[in-house]
mmCIF file of C-alpha atoms in Angstrom:
data_model
loop_
_atom_site.group_PDB
_atom_site.id
_atom_site.type_symbol
_atom_site.label_atom_id
_atom_site.label_comp_id
_atom_site.label_asym_id
_atom_site.label_seq_id
_atom_site.Cartn_x
_atom_site.Cartn_y
_atom_site.Cartn_z
ATOM 1 C CA GLY A 13 22.066 -48.650 -15.187
ATOM 2 C CA GLU A 14 20.529 -50.866 -12.563
ATOM 3 C CA GLU A 15 23.696 -52.850 -11.975
ATOM 4 C CA VAL A 16 27.355 -52.125 -11.463
ATOM 5 C CA ALA A 17 28.970 -52.919 -14.794
ATOM 6 C CA GLN A 18 32.585 -54.020 -14.883
ATOM 7 C CA THR A 19 34.629 -54.567 -18.022
ATOM 8 C CA PRO A 20 36.331 -56.603 -19.202
ATOM 9 C CA LYS A 21 35.318 -59.844 -17.465
ATOM 10 C CA HIS A 22 38.721 -61.325 -17.997
ATOM 11 C CA LEU A 23 42.011 -59.619 -18.768
ATOM 12 C CA VAL A 24 45.298 -61.385 -19.506
ATOM 13 C CA ARG A 25 48.571 -59.453 -19.465
ATOM 14 C CA GLY A 26 52.213 -60.367 -19.585
ATOM 15 C CA GLU A 27 54.341 -59.326 -16.660
ATOM 16 C CA GLY A 28 55.405 -55.782 -17.071
ATOM 17 C CA GLN A 29 52.440 -54.729 -19.227
ATOM 18 C CA LYS A 30 49.757 -52.256 -18.289
ATOM 19 C CA ALA A 31 46.231 -53.312 -17.256
ATOM 20 C CA LYS A 32 43.210 -51.080 -17.195
ATOM 21 C CA LEU A 33 39.893 -52.067 -15.670
ATOM 22 C CA TYR A 34 36.601 -50.187 -15.928
ATOM 23 C CA CYS A 35 33.547 -49.773 -13.671
ATOM 24 C CA ALA A 36 30.217 -48.091 -14.374
ATOM 25 C CA PRO A 37 28.394 -47.557 -11.049
ATOM 26 C CA ILE A 38 24.672 -47.790 -10.684
ATOM 27 C CA LYS A 39 23.073 -44.572 -12.024
ATOM 28 C CA GLY A 40 22.596 -42.094 -9.229
ATOM 29 C CA HIS A 41 25.193 -43.615 -6.946
ATOM 30 C CA SER A 42 27.761 -41.145 -5.708
ATOM 31 C CA TYR A 43 30.273 -43.515 -4.109
ATOM 32 C CA VAL A 44 32.509 -46.009 -5.832
ATOM 33 C CA PHE A 45 34.780 -48.570 -4.141
ATOM 34 C CA TRP A 46 37.455 -50.897 -5.571
ATOM 35 C CA TYR A 47 38.454 -54.134 -3.872
ATOM 36 C CA GLN A 48 40.968 -56.793 -4.747
ATOM 37 C CA GLN A 49 40.336 -60.517 -4.076
ATOM 38 C CA VAL A 50 43.374 -62.754 -4.391
ATOM 39 C CA LEU A 51 42.829 -66.531 -4.734
ATOM 40 C CA LYS A 52 39.372 -66.439 -3.204
ATOM 41 C CA ASN A 53 40.741 -64.922 -0.010
ATOM 42 C CA GLU A 54 39.325 -61.930 1.657
ATOM 43 C CA PHE A 55 38.564 -58.745 -0.177
ATOM 44 C CA LYS A 56 41.167 -56.053 0.213
ATOM 45 C CA PHE A 57 39.993 -52.480 -0.022
ATOM 46 C CA LEU A 58 41.940 -50.373 -2.492
ATOM 47 C CA ILE A 59 40.327 -46.944 -2.998
ATOM 48 C CA SER A 60 36.970 -45.118 -2.900
ATOM 49 C CA PHE A 61 35.557 -42.083 -4.621
ATOM 50 C CA GLN A 62 32.827 -39.634 -3.924
ATOM 51 C CA ASN A 63 31.812 -38.595 -7.368
ATOM 52 C CA GLU A 64 35.081 -37.726 -9.091
ATOM 53 C CA ASN A 65 36.970 -37.033 -5.881
ATOM 54 C CA VAL A 66 39.148 -39.519 -4.099
ATOM 55 C CA PHE A 67 37.476 -40.310 -0.757
ATOM 56 C CA ASP A 68 39.840 -42.870 0.768
ATOM 57 C CA GLU A 69 42.987 -44.206 -0.843
ATOM 58 C CA THR A 70 44.578 -45.844 2.175
ATOM 59 C CA GLY A 71 44.464 -49.289 0.517
ATOM 60 C CA MET A 72 46.136 -48.332 -2.748
ATOM 61 C CA PRO A 73 49.707 -49.580 -3.273
ATOM 62 C CA LYS A 74 51.955 -46.556 -3.450
ATOM 63 C CA GLU A 75 53.430 -47.506 -6.799
ATOM 64 C CA ARG A 76 51.966 -48.772 -10.039
ATOM 65 C CA PHE A 77 48.272 -48.457 -9.060
ATOM 66 C CA SER A 78 46.100 -45.509 -9.994
ATOM 67 C CA ALA A 79 42.386 -44.858 -10.284
ATOM 68 C CA LYS A 80 40.017 -42.218 -11.632
ATOM 69 C CA CYS A 81 36.341 -41.397 -11.706
ATOM 70 C CA LEU A 82 35.732 -38.687 -14.272
ATOM 71 C CA PRO A 83 32.342 -37.168 -15.067
ATOM 72 C CA ASN A 84 30.279 -38.928 -17.729
ATOM 73 C CA SER A 85 32.842 -41.767 -17.994
ATOM 74 C CA PRO A 86 33.256 -45.163 -16.327
ATOM 75 C CA CYS A 87 35.604 -45.183 -13.380
ATOM 76 C CA SER A 88 38.929 -46.877 -14.079
ATOM 77 C CA LEU A 89 41.655 -48.721 -12.184
ATOM 78 C CA GLU A 90 45.025 -48.847 -13.909
ATOM 79 C CA ILE A 91 48.046 -51.016 -12.989
ATOM 80 C CA GLN A 92 51.369 -50.085 -14.553
ATOM 81 C CA ALA A 93 54.202 -52.623 -14.965
ATOM 82 C CA THR A 94 52.085 -55.534 -13.750
ATOM 83 C CA LYS A 95 53.551 -58.263 -11.534
ATOM 84 C CA LEU A 96 52.512 -61.870 -11.032
ATOM 85 C CA GLU A 97 51.151 -60.957 -7.589
ATOM 86 C CA ASP A 98 48.598 -58.582 -9.167
ATOM 87 C CA SER A 99 46.704 -61.574 -10.445
ATOM 88 C CA ALA A 100 43.321 -61.353 -8.711
ATOM 89 C CA VAL A 101 39.651 -60.552 -9.215
ATOM 90 C CA TYR A 102 39.047 -56.839 -8.928
ATOM 91 C CA PHE A 103 35.585 -55.877 -7.738
ATOM 92 C CA CYS A 104 33.961 -52.477 -7.982
ATOM 93 C CA ALA A 105 31.029 -51.471 -5.757
ATOM 94 C CA SER A 106 28.838 -48.439 -5.655
ATOM 95 C CA LYS A 107 26.626 -46.834 -3.085
ATOM 96 C CA GLN A 108 24.002 -44.116 -3.364
ATOM 97 C CA THR A 109 24.871 -41.917 -0.387
ATOM 98 C CA SER A 110 26.973 -41.966 2.770
ATOM 99 C CA ASN A 111 24.077 -43.317 4.877
ATOM 100 C CA SER A 112 25.543 -46.103 6.979
ATOM 101 C CA ASN A 113 22.657 -48.532 6.480
ATOM 102 C CA GLN A 114 22.955 -48.545 2.730
ATOM 103 C CA PRO A 115 24.797 -51.566 1.326
ATOM 104 C CA GLN A 116 27.525 -51.409 -1.290
ATOM 105 C CA HIS A 117 26.317 -53.052 -4.572
ATOM 106 C CA PHE A 118 29.021 -55.091 -6.292
ATOM 107 C CA GLY A 119 29.819 -55.742 -9.904
ATOM 108 C CA ASP A 120 30.717 -59.170 -11.207
ATOM 109 C CA GLY A 121 34.433 -58.365 -11.096
ATOM 110 C CA THR A 122 37.287 -58.425 -13.548
ATOM 111 C CA ARG A 123 39.572 -61.412 -13.397
ATOM 112 C CA LEU A 124 43.103 -60.237 -14.084
ATOM 113 C CA SER A 125 45.671 -62.872 -14.966
ATOM 114 C CA ILE A 126 49.351 -61.903 -15.193
ATOM 115 C CA LEU A 127 51.504 -64.396 -17.072
ATOM 116 C CA GLY B 1 44.426 -53.775 13.987
ATOM 117 C CA GLN B 2 41.598 -55.236 12.010
ATOM 118 C CA ASN B 3 40.652 -58.922 12.339
ATOM 119 C CA ILE B 4 37.492 -60.681 11.239
ATOM 120 C CA ASP B 5 37.210 -64.435 11.693
ATOM 121 C CA GLN B 6 34.793 -66.845 10.082
ATOM 122 C CA PRO B 7 34.927 -70.620 9.635
ATOM 123 C CA THR B 8 36.432 -71.504 6.272
ATOM 124 C CA GLU B 9 33.945 -74.207 5.278
ATOM 125 C CA MET B 10 30.649 -75.649 6.493
ATOM 126 C CA THR B 11 28.356 -78.377 5.202
ATOM 127 C CA ALA B 12 24.661 -78.880 5.853
ATOM 128 C CA THR B 13 21.713 -80.855 4.541
ATOM 129 C CA GLU B 14 18.848 -79.568 2.475
ATOM 130 C CA GLY B 15 15.973 -78.467 4.711
ATOM 131 C CA ALA B 16 18.209 -77.988 7.737
ATOM 132 C CA ILE B 17 19.249 -74.843 9.663
ATOM 133 C CA VAL B 18 22.871 -73.568 9.665
ATOM 134 C CA GLN B 19 24.495 -70.815 11.661
ATOM 135 C CA ILE B 20 27.606 -69.082 10.333
ATOM 136 C CA ASN B 21 29.559 -67.208 13.029
ATOM 137 C CA CYS B 22 31.693 -64.108 12.607
ATOM 138 C CA THR B 23 33.874 -62.474 15.268
ATOM 139 C CA TYR B 24 35.548 -59.164 14.742
ATOM 140 C CA GLN B 25 38.158 -56.953 16.291
ATOM 141 C CA THR B 26 38.317 -53.619 14.525
ATOM 142 C CA SER B 27 39.564 -50.163 15.464
ATOM 143 C CA GLY B 28 36.159 -48.710 14.708
ATOM 144 C CA PHE B 29 32.712 -50.081 14.080
ATOM 145 C CA ASN B 30 29.749 -48.679 12.171
ATOM 146 C CA GLY B 31 27.732 -51.632 11.159
ATOM 147 C CA LEU B 32 28.156 -55.200 9.973
ATOM 148 C CA PHE B 33 27.060 -56.636 6.651
ATOM 149 C CA TRP B 34 26.505 -60.126 5.345
ATOM 150 C CA TYR B 35 26.923 -60.904 1.655
ATOM 151 C CA GLN B 36 26.341 -64.052 -0.356
ATOM 152 C CA GLN B 37 28.714 -64.850 -3.194
ATOM 153 C CA HIS B 38 28.225 -67.645 -5.663
ATOM 154 C CA ALA B 39 31.358 -68.784 -7.483
ATOM 155 C CA GLY B 40 32.315 -66.382 -10.248
ATOM 156 C CA GLU B 41 29.563 -63.907 -9.374
ATOM 157 C CA ALA B 42 29.186 -60.596 -7.566
ATOM 158 C CA PRO B 43 28.580 -60.557 -3.782
ATOM 159 C CA THR B 44 24.946 -59.796 -3.149
ATOM 160 C CA PHE B 45 23.702 -58.020 -0.022
ATOM 161 C CA LEU B 46 21.862 -60.185 2.544
ATOM 162 C CA SER B 47 21.650 -58.229 5.793
ATOM 163 C CA TYR B 48 22.891 -55.271 7.894
ATOM 164 C CA ASN B 49 23.169 -54.919 11.699
ATOM 165 C CA VAL B 50 24.308 -51.857 13.546
ATOM 166 C CA LEU B 51 22.405 -52.286 16.845
ATOM 167 C CA ASP B 52 22.465 -55.395 19.069
ATOM 168 C CA GLY B 53 19.857 -58.001 18.330
ATOM 169 C CA LEU B 54 18.311 -60.079 15.636
ATOM 170 C CA GLU B 55 17.297 -58.914 12.150
ATOM 171 C CA GLU B 56 15.005 -61.310 10.311
ATOM 172 C CA LYS B 57 14.455 -61.409 6.566
ATOM 173 C CA GLY B 58 12.574 -64.461 5.357
ATOM 174 C CA ARG B 59 14.771 -67.575 5.618
ATOM 175 C CA PHE B 60 17.779 -65.503 6.623
ATOM 176 C CA SER B 61 18.406 -63.852 10.000
ATOM 177 C CA SER B 62 21.398 -62.012 11.361
ATOM 178 C CA PHE B 63 22.398 -61.291 14.918
ATOM 179 C CA LEU B 64 24.818 -58.819 16.401
ATOM 180 C CA SER B 65 26.431 -58.358 19.800
ATOM 181 C CA ARG B 66 28.694 -55.293 19.753
ATOM 182 C CA SER B 67 30.015 -55.899 23.285
ATOM 183 C CA LYS B 68 31.225 -59.328 22.236
ATOM 184 C CA GLY B 69 32.326 -58.419 18.736
ATOM 185 C CA TYR B 70 30.159 -61.200 17.387
ATOM 186 C CA SER B 71 27.627 -61.775 14.724
ATOM 187 C CA TYR B 72 25.962 -64.772 13.115
ATOM 188 C CA LEU B 73 23.966 -65.451 9.960
ATOM 189 C CA LEU B 74 21.244 -68.034 10.349
ATOM 190 C CA LEU B 75 19.887 -69.806 7.301
ATOM 191 C CA LYS B 76 16.715 -71.826 7.651
ATOM 192 C CA GLU B 77 15.045 -74.376 5.419
ATOM 193 C CA LEU B 78 18.249 -74.736 3.427
ATOM 194 C CA GLN B 79 17.991 -75.186 -0.327
ATOM 195 C CA MET B 80 20.605 -76.403 -2.748
ATOM 196 C CA LYS B 81 20.892 -72.892 -4.200
ATOM 197 C CA ASP B 82 22.164 -71.678 -0.814
ATOM 198 C CA SER B 83 25.478 -73.349 -1.532
ATOM 199 C CA ALA B 84 27.768 -70.290 -1.751
ATOM 200 C CA SER B 85 30.304 -68.282 0.164
ATOM 201 C CA TYR B 86 29.007 -66.040 2.922
ATOM 202 C CA LEU B 87 31.022 -62.918 3.617
ATOM 203 C CA CYS B 88 30.983 -61.029 6.898
ATOM 204 C CA ALA B 89 32.078 -57.435 6.547
ATOM 205 C CA VAL B 90 32.460 -54.610 9.061
ATOM 206 C CA ARG B 91 31.933 -50.985 7.922
ATOM 207 C CA ASP B 92 34.790 -48.700 8.854
ATOM 208 C CA GLN B 93 33.659 -45.983 11.165
ATOM 209 C CA HIS B 94 35.315 -43.118 9.343
ATOM 210 C CA THR B 95 35.689 -44.010 5.683
ATOM 211 C CA ASP B 96 32.743 -46.321 4.780
ATOM 212 C CA LYS B 97 35.071 -48.998 3.418
ATOM 213 C CA LEU B 98 34.172 -52.579 4.140
ATOM 214 C CA ILE B 99 36.609 -54.830 5.991
ATOM 215 C CA PHE B 100 35.952 -58.435 5.013
ATOM 216 C CA GLY B 101 36.512 -61.775 6.643
ATOM 217 C CA THR B 102 37.778 -64.654 4.481
ATOM 218 C CA GLY B 103 34.278 -65.877 3.873
ATOM 219 C CA THR B 104 32.603 -69.176 4.764
ATOM 220 C CA ARG B 105 32.023 -71.638 1.950
ATOM 221 C CA LEU B 106 28.756 -73.457 2.599
ATOM 222 C CA GLN B 107 27.909 -76.655 0.787
ATOM 223 C CA VAL B 108 24.335 -77.900 1.018
ATOM 224 C CA PHE B 109 23.832 -81.594 0.319
ATOM 225 C CA PRO B 110 20.576 -83.347 -0.665
#
């Protein structure tokens, strides 16, 4: 597609439940990035992929968070045993190549609310 | 460490010019991006600077000084629809991730 598509738009989970978020990058884009935005504060980088391979996972919490980008499927970000502090908007972005002057294109985000 | 500073909020009048500053201290640098984000929407790309100087794109211009760790976004002929958050982001030298400031919320009044 022409846009980064994130689903669902809103996700509500009780504390301790699992949450799974999806991202379809723009067609032809090889790089996918996940960011977390808590309470309209700055974006925090989580993880990036080059095709189905993890490119940089330095921002991923060591526990509970995992992500995948499998061929012919949307990328996913999964949070196990959610906590109140996981409440945030999760943005996905994609980029065509590694060229430095290319911008990342963002999806509309998934708002995750943990109750 | 990584530190990117922007003013939290700014106000301006329709038709005026506003300059949003961004200072950065990062362990590596490979370009600076400005994004616009309306409430509840995706950030949209505005401009990119990697060399010192001014990049002009219609009503929007962006400036970079690498030696000073400083950039600004200049918005001319402000319109009501320019009310949004403006995000300054530095591209990490090695991994391509973006390091964001907190964003500047701009309100344009009639």
